[in-house]
Amino acid sequence: MMNKYECIYVARQDIPQSQVENMSEQFTGIIKEYNGTIHKVEYCGLRQLAYKIKKNRKGHYVEMHFEASPDAIVEMERQMGLHEDMLRFLTLRMKEFVKGPSPLSQTKGYKESRRVAVVAKEEAQEGVVA
């Protein structure tokens, strides 16, 4: 029986993005080995962590959507736990996948657009006062 899953993992900050992509290929390979299907693998960028994890202040975030059997999840999480560049991972069972870009990757753009809107508003108010 294939269930829908979302997996988010955080890799160390000091590795290159190409190595993070290789990690994603390794984990998607495990899913495919167990006859699962990959729907989306999205690199969400190098982001600030809320607190230090294994002496790291930042981490590479990756989000994956896939359908797989529970056996595939067990093996993938086992491999993630053994990987030396892995900081944290979380796999959740989903009823439906979220359409469009990941909320993680949207956050940065939202903050930037919000900052631009605030600056424009301040400039408009200064123009009215002057």
PDB file of C-alpha atoms in Angstrom:
ATOM      1  CA  MET A   1       0.000   0.000   0.000  1.00  0.00           C
ATOM      2  CA  MET A   2       1.399   3.375  -1.036  1.00  0.00           C
ATOM      3  CA  ASN A   3       0.855   6.362   1.245  1.00  0.00           C
ATOM      4  CA  LYS A   4       1.602  10.025   0.541  1.00  0.00           C
ATOM      5  CA  TYR A   5       4.473  11.545   2.504  1.00  0.00           C
ATOM      6  CA  GLU A   6       6.241  14.862   2.897  1.00  0.00           C
ATOM      7  CA  CYS A   7       9.832  14.839   4.134  1.00  0.00           C
ATOM      8  CA  ILE A   8      11.804  17.939   5.076  1.00  0.00           C
ATOM      9  CA  TYR A   9      15.442  17.641   5.966  1.00  0.00           C
ATOM     10  CA  VAL A  10      18.187  20.058   6.983  1.00  0.00           C
ATOM     11  CA  ALA A  11      21.803  19.483   5.949  1.00  0.00           C
ATOM     12  CA  ARG A  12      24.958  21.136   7.329  1.00  0.00           C
ATOM     13  CA  GLN A  13      25.738  24.674   6.190  1.00  0.00           C
ATOM     14  CA  ASP A  14      29.344  24.073   5.161  1.00  0.00           C
ATOM     15  CA  ILE A  15      28.635  21.596   2.345  1.00  0.00           C
ATOM     16  CA  PRO A  16      28.041  22.793  -1.245  1.00  0.00           C
ATOM     17  CA  GLN A  17      24.564  22.778  -2.785  1.00  0.00           C
ATOM     18  CA  SER A  18      25.688  20.066  -5.234  1.00  0.00           C
ATOM     19  CA  GLN A  19      26.343  17.719  -2.319  1.00  0.00           C
ATOM     20  CA  VAL A  20      22.862  18.465  -0.927  1.00  0.00           C
ATOM     21  CA  GLU A  21      21.426  17.537  -4.348  1.00  0.00           C
ATOM     22  CA  ASN A  22      23.427  14.275  -4.252  1.00  0.00           C
ATOM     23  CA  MET A  23      21.876  13.521  -0.859  1.00  0.00           C
ATOM     24  CA  SER A  24      18.415  14.106  -2.364  1.00  0.00           C
ATOM     25  CA  GLU A  25      19.237  11.716  -5.221  1.00  0.00           C
ATOM     26  CA  GLN A  26      20.362   9.089  -2.715  1.00  0.00           C
ATOM     27  CA  PHE A  27      17.100   9.363  -0.742  1.00  0.00           C
ATOM     28  CA  THR A  28      14.885   9.408  -3.848  1.00  0.00           C
ATOM     29  CA  GLY A  29      16.792   6.324  -5.037  1.00  0.00           C
ATOM     30  CA  ILE A  30      15.756   4.510  -1.869  1.00  0.00           C
ATOM     31  CA  ILE A  31      12.102   5.455  -2.470  1.00  0.00           C
ATOM     32  CA  LYS A  32      12.281   4.252  -6.093  1.00  0.00           C
ATOM     33  CA  GLU A  33      14.002   1.028  -4.999  1.00  0.00           C
ATOM     34  CA  TYR A  34      10.879   0.245  -2.946  1.00  0.00           C
ATOM     35  CA  ASN A  35       8.648   1.032  -5.981  1.00  0.00           C
ATOM     36  CA  GLY A  36       7.650   4.463  -4.689  1.00  0.00           C
ATOM     37  CA  THR A  37       6.999   7.541  -6.832  1.00  0.00           C
ATOM     38  CA  ILE A  38       8.587  10.966  -6.358  1.00  0.00           C
ATOM     39  CA  HIS A  39       6.270  13.935  -6.929  1.00  0.00           C
ATOM     40  CA  LYS A  40       8.519  16.840  -5.957  1.00  0.00           C
ATOM     41  CA  VAL A  41      12.000  17.513  -4.611  1.00  0.00           C
ATOM     42  CA  GLU A  42      12.516  21.200  -3.845  1.00  0.00           C
ATOM     43  CA  TYR A  43      15.686  22.856  -2.558  1.00  0.00           C
ATOM     44  CA  CYS A  44      14.502  25.663  -0.262  1.00  0.00           C
ATOM     45  CA  GLY A  45      17.872  27.311   0.270  1.00  0.00           C
ATOM     46  CA  LEU A  46      20.409  27.987   2.990  1.00  0.00           C
ATOM     47  CA  ARG A  47      18.403  29.338   5.909  1.00  0.00           C
ATOM     48  CA  GLN A  48      19.006  30.509   9.462  1.00  0.00           C
ATOM     49  CA  LEU A  49      18.197  27.926  12.153  1.00  0.00           C
ATOM     50  CA  ALA A  50      16.175  28.899  15.233  1.00  0.00           C
ATOM     51  CA  TYR A  51      18.967  27.533  17.437  1.00  0.00           C
ATOM     52  CA  LYS A  52      22.368  25.899  17.002  1.00  0.00           C
ATOM     53  CA  ILE A  53      22.289  22.258  15.939  1.00  0.00           C
ATOM     54  CA  LYS A  54      25.617  20.429  16.096  1.00  0.00           C
ATOM     55  CA  LYS A  55      27.443  23.815  16.119  1.00  0.00           C
ATOM     56  CA  ASN A  56      25.618  25.006  12.966  1.00  0.00           C
ATOM     57  CA  ARG A  57      23.669  28.272  12.790  1.00  0.00           C
ATOM     58  CA  LYS A  58      22.392  27.722   9.225  1.00  0.00           C
ATOM     59  CA  GLY A  59      21.268  24.741   7.188  1.00  0.00           C
ATOM     60  CA  HIS A  60      20.309  23.653   3.675  1.00  0.00           C
ATOM     61  CA  TYR A  61      16.556  22.904   3.618  1.00  0.00           C
ATOM     62  CA  VAL A  62      15.066  20.361   1.193  1.00  0.00           C
ATOM     63  CA  GLU A  63      11.410  19.352   0.877  1.00  0.00           C
ATOM     64  CA  MET A  64      10.314  16.104  -0.795  1.00  0.00           C
ATOM     65  CA  HIS A  65       6.819  14.851  -1.715  1.00  0.00           C
ATOM     66  CA  PHE A  66       6.445  11.190  -2.611  1.00  0.00           C
ATOM     67  CA  GLU A  67       4.289   8.093  -2.407  1.00  0.00           C
ATOM     68  CA  ALA A  68       5.880   5.047  -0.840  1.00  0.00           C
ATOM     69  CA  SER A  69       5.375   2.027   1.356  1.00  0.00           C
ATOM     70  CA  PRO A  70       6.145   2.209   5.087  1.00  0.00           C
ATOM     71  CA  ASP A  71       9.182  -0.056   4.504  1.00  0.00           C
ATOM     72  CA  ALA A  72      10.696   2.595   2.217  1.00  0.00           C
ATOM     73  CA  ILE A  73      10.242   5.246   4.912  1.00  0.00           C
ATOM     74  CA  VAL A  74      11.971   3.089   7.502  1.00  0.00           C
ATOM     75  CA  GLU A  75      14.984   2.535   5.210  1.00  0.00           C
ATOM     76  CA  MET A  76      15.165   6.186   4.084  1.00  0.00           C
ATOM     77  CA  GLU A  77      15.060   7.475   7.669  1.00  0.00           C
ATOM     78  CA  ARG A  78      17.680   4.914   8.697  1.00  0.00           C
ATOM     79  CA  GLN A  79      19.994   6.205   5.953  1.00  0.00           C
ATOM     80  CA  MET A  80      19.263   9.815   6.930  1.00  0.00           C
ATOM     81  CA  GLY A  81      20.180   9.061  10.533  1.00  0.00           C
ATOM     82  CA  LEU A  82      23.503   7.560   9.450  1.00  0.00           C
ATOM     83  CA  HIS A  83      24.423  10.416   7.081  1.00  0.00           C
ATOM     84  CA  GLU A  84      27.109  12.646   8.634  1.00  0.00           C
ATOM     85  CA  ASP A  85      25.906  15.839   6.890  1.00  0.00           C
ATOM     86  CA  MET A  86      22.306  15.515   8.136  1.00  0.00           C
ATOM     87  CA  LEU A  87      21.226  17.838  10.956  1.00  0.00           C
ATOM     88  CA  ARG A  88      17.492  17.075  11.228  1.00  0.00           C
ATOM     89  CA  PHE A  89      14.718  15.396   9.244  1.00  0.00           C
ATOM     90  CA  LEU A  90      10.972  15.001   9.585  1.00  0.00           C
ATOM     91  CA  THR A  91       8.690  12.734   7.560  1.00  0.00           C
ATOM     92  CA  LEU A  92       4.929  13.249   7.728  1.00  0.00           C
ATOM     93  CA  ARG A  93       2.091  11.252   6.206  1.00  0.00           C
ATOM     94  CA  MET A  94      -0.191  13.500   4.146  1.00  0.00           C
ATOM     95  CA  LYS A  95      -3.775  13.225   2.918  1.00  0.00           C
ATOM     96  CA  GLU A  96      -3.058  15.506  -0.057  1.00  0.00           C
ATOM     97  CA  PHE A  97       0.032  17.290  -1.310  1.00  0.00           C
ATOM     98  CA  VAL A  98       0.211  21.086  -1.179  1.00  0.00           C
ATOM     99  CA  LYS A  99       0.075  22.478  -4.708  1.00  0.00           C
ATOM    100  CA  GLY A 100       2.612  25.034  -5.945  1.00  0.00           C
ATOM    101  CA  PRO A 101       5.914  26.067  -4.407  1.00  0.00           C
ATOM    102  CA  SER A 102       6.759  25.064  -0.872  1.00  0.00           C
ATOM    103  CA  PRO A 103       5.867  27.469   1.957  1.00  0.00           C
ATOM    104  CA  LEU A 104       9.523  27.324   3.017  1.00  0.00           C
ATOM    105  CA  SER A 105      10.710  28.758  -0.282  1.00  0.00           C
ATOM    106  CA  GLN A 106       7.912  31.356  -0.351  1.00  0.00           C
ATOM    107  CA  THR A 107       8.808  32.814   3.049  1.00  0.00           C
ATOM    108  CA  LYS A 108      11.911  34.632   1.839  1.00  0.00           C
ATOM    109  CA  GLY A 109      10.084  36.179  -1.123  1.00  0.00           C
ATOM    110  CA  TYR A 110       7.167  37.154   1.080  1.00  0.00           C
ATOM    111  CA  LYS A 111       9.462  38.921   3.536  1.00  0.00           C
ATOM    112  CA  GLU A 112      11.225  40.712   0.675  1.00  0.00           C
ATOM    113  CA  SER A 113       7.946  41.841  -0.921  1.00  0.00           C
ATOM    114  CA  ARG A 114       6.689  42.961   2.498  1.00  0.00           C
ATOM    115  CA  ARG A 115       9.874  45.001   3.068  1.00  0.00           C
ATOM    116  CA  VAL A 116       9.494  46.653  -0.347  1.00  0.00           C
ATOM    117  CA  ALA A 117       5.844  47.485   0.430  1.00  0.00           C
ATOM    118  CA  VAL A 118       6.792  49.037   3.803  1.00  0.00           C
ATOM    119  CA  VAL A 119       9.568  51.128   2.188  1.00  0.00           C
ATOM    120  CA  ALA A 120       7.166  52.304  -0.546  1.00  0.00           C
ATOM    121  CA  LYS A 121       4.573  53.243   2.069  1.00  0.00           C
ATOM    122  CA  GLU A 122       7.165  55.207   4.096  1.00  0.00           C
ATOM    123  CA  GLU A 123       8.343  57.013   0.951  1.00  0.00           C
ATOM    124  CA  ALA A 124       4.744  57.879   0.064  1.00  0.00           C
ATOM    125  CA  GLN A 125       4.143  59.290   3.560  1.00  0.00           C
ATOM    126  CA  GLU A 126       7.348  61.339   3.373  1.00  0.00           C
ATOM    127  CA  GLY A 127       6.216  62.712  -0.010  1.00  0.00           C
ATOM    128  CA  VAL A 128       2.895  63.813   1.519  1.00  0.00           C
ATOM    129  CA  VAL A 129       4.617  65.503   4.471  1.00  0.00           C
ATOM    130  CA  ALA A 130       7.266  67.277   2.338  1.00  0.00           C
TER     131      ALA A 130
END
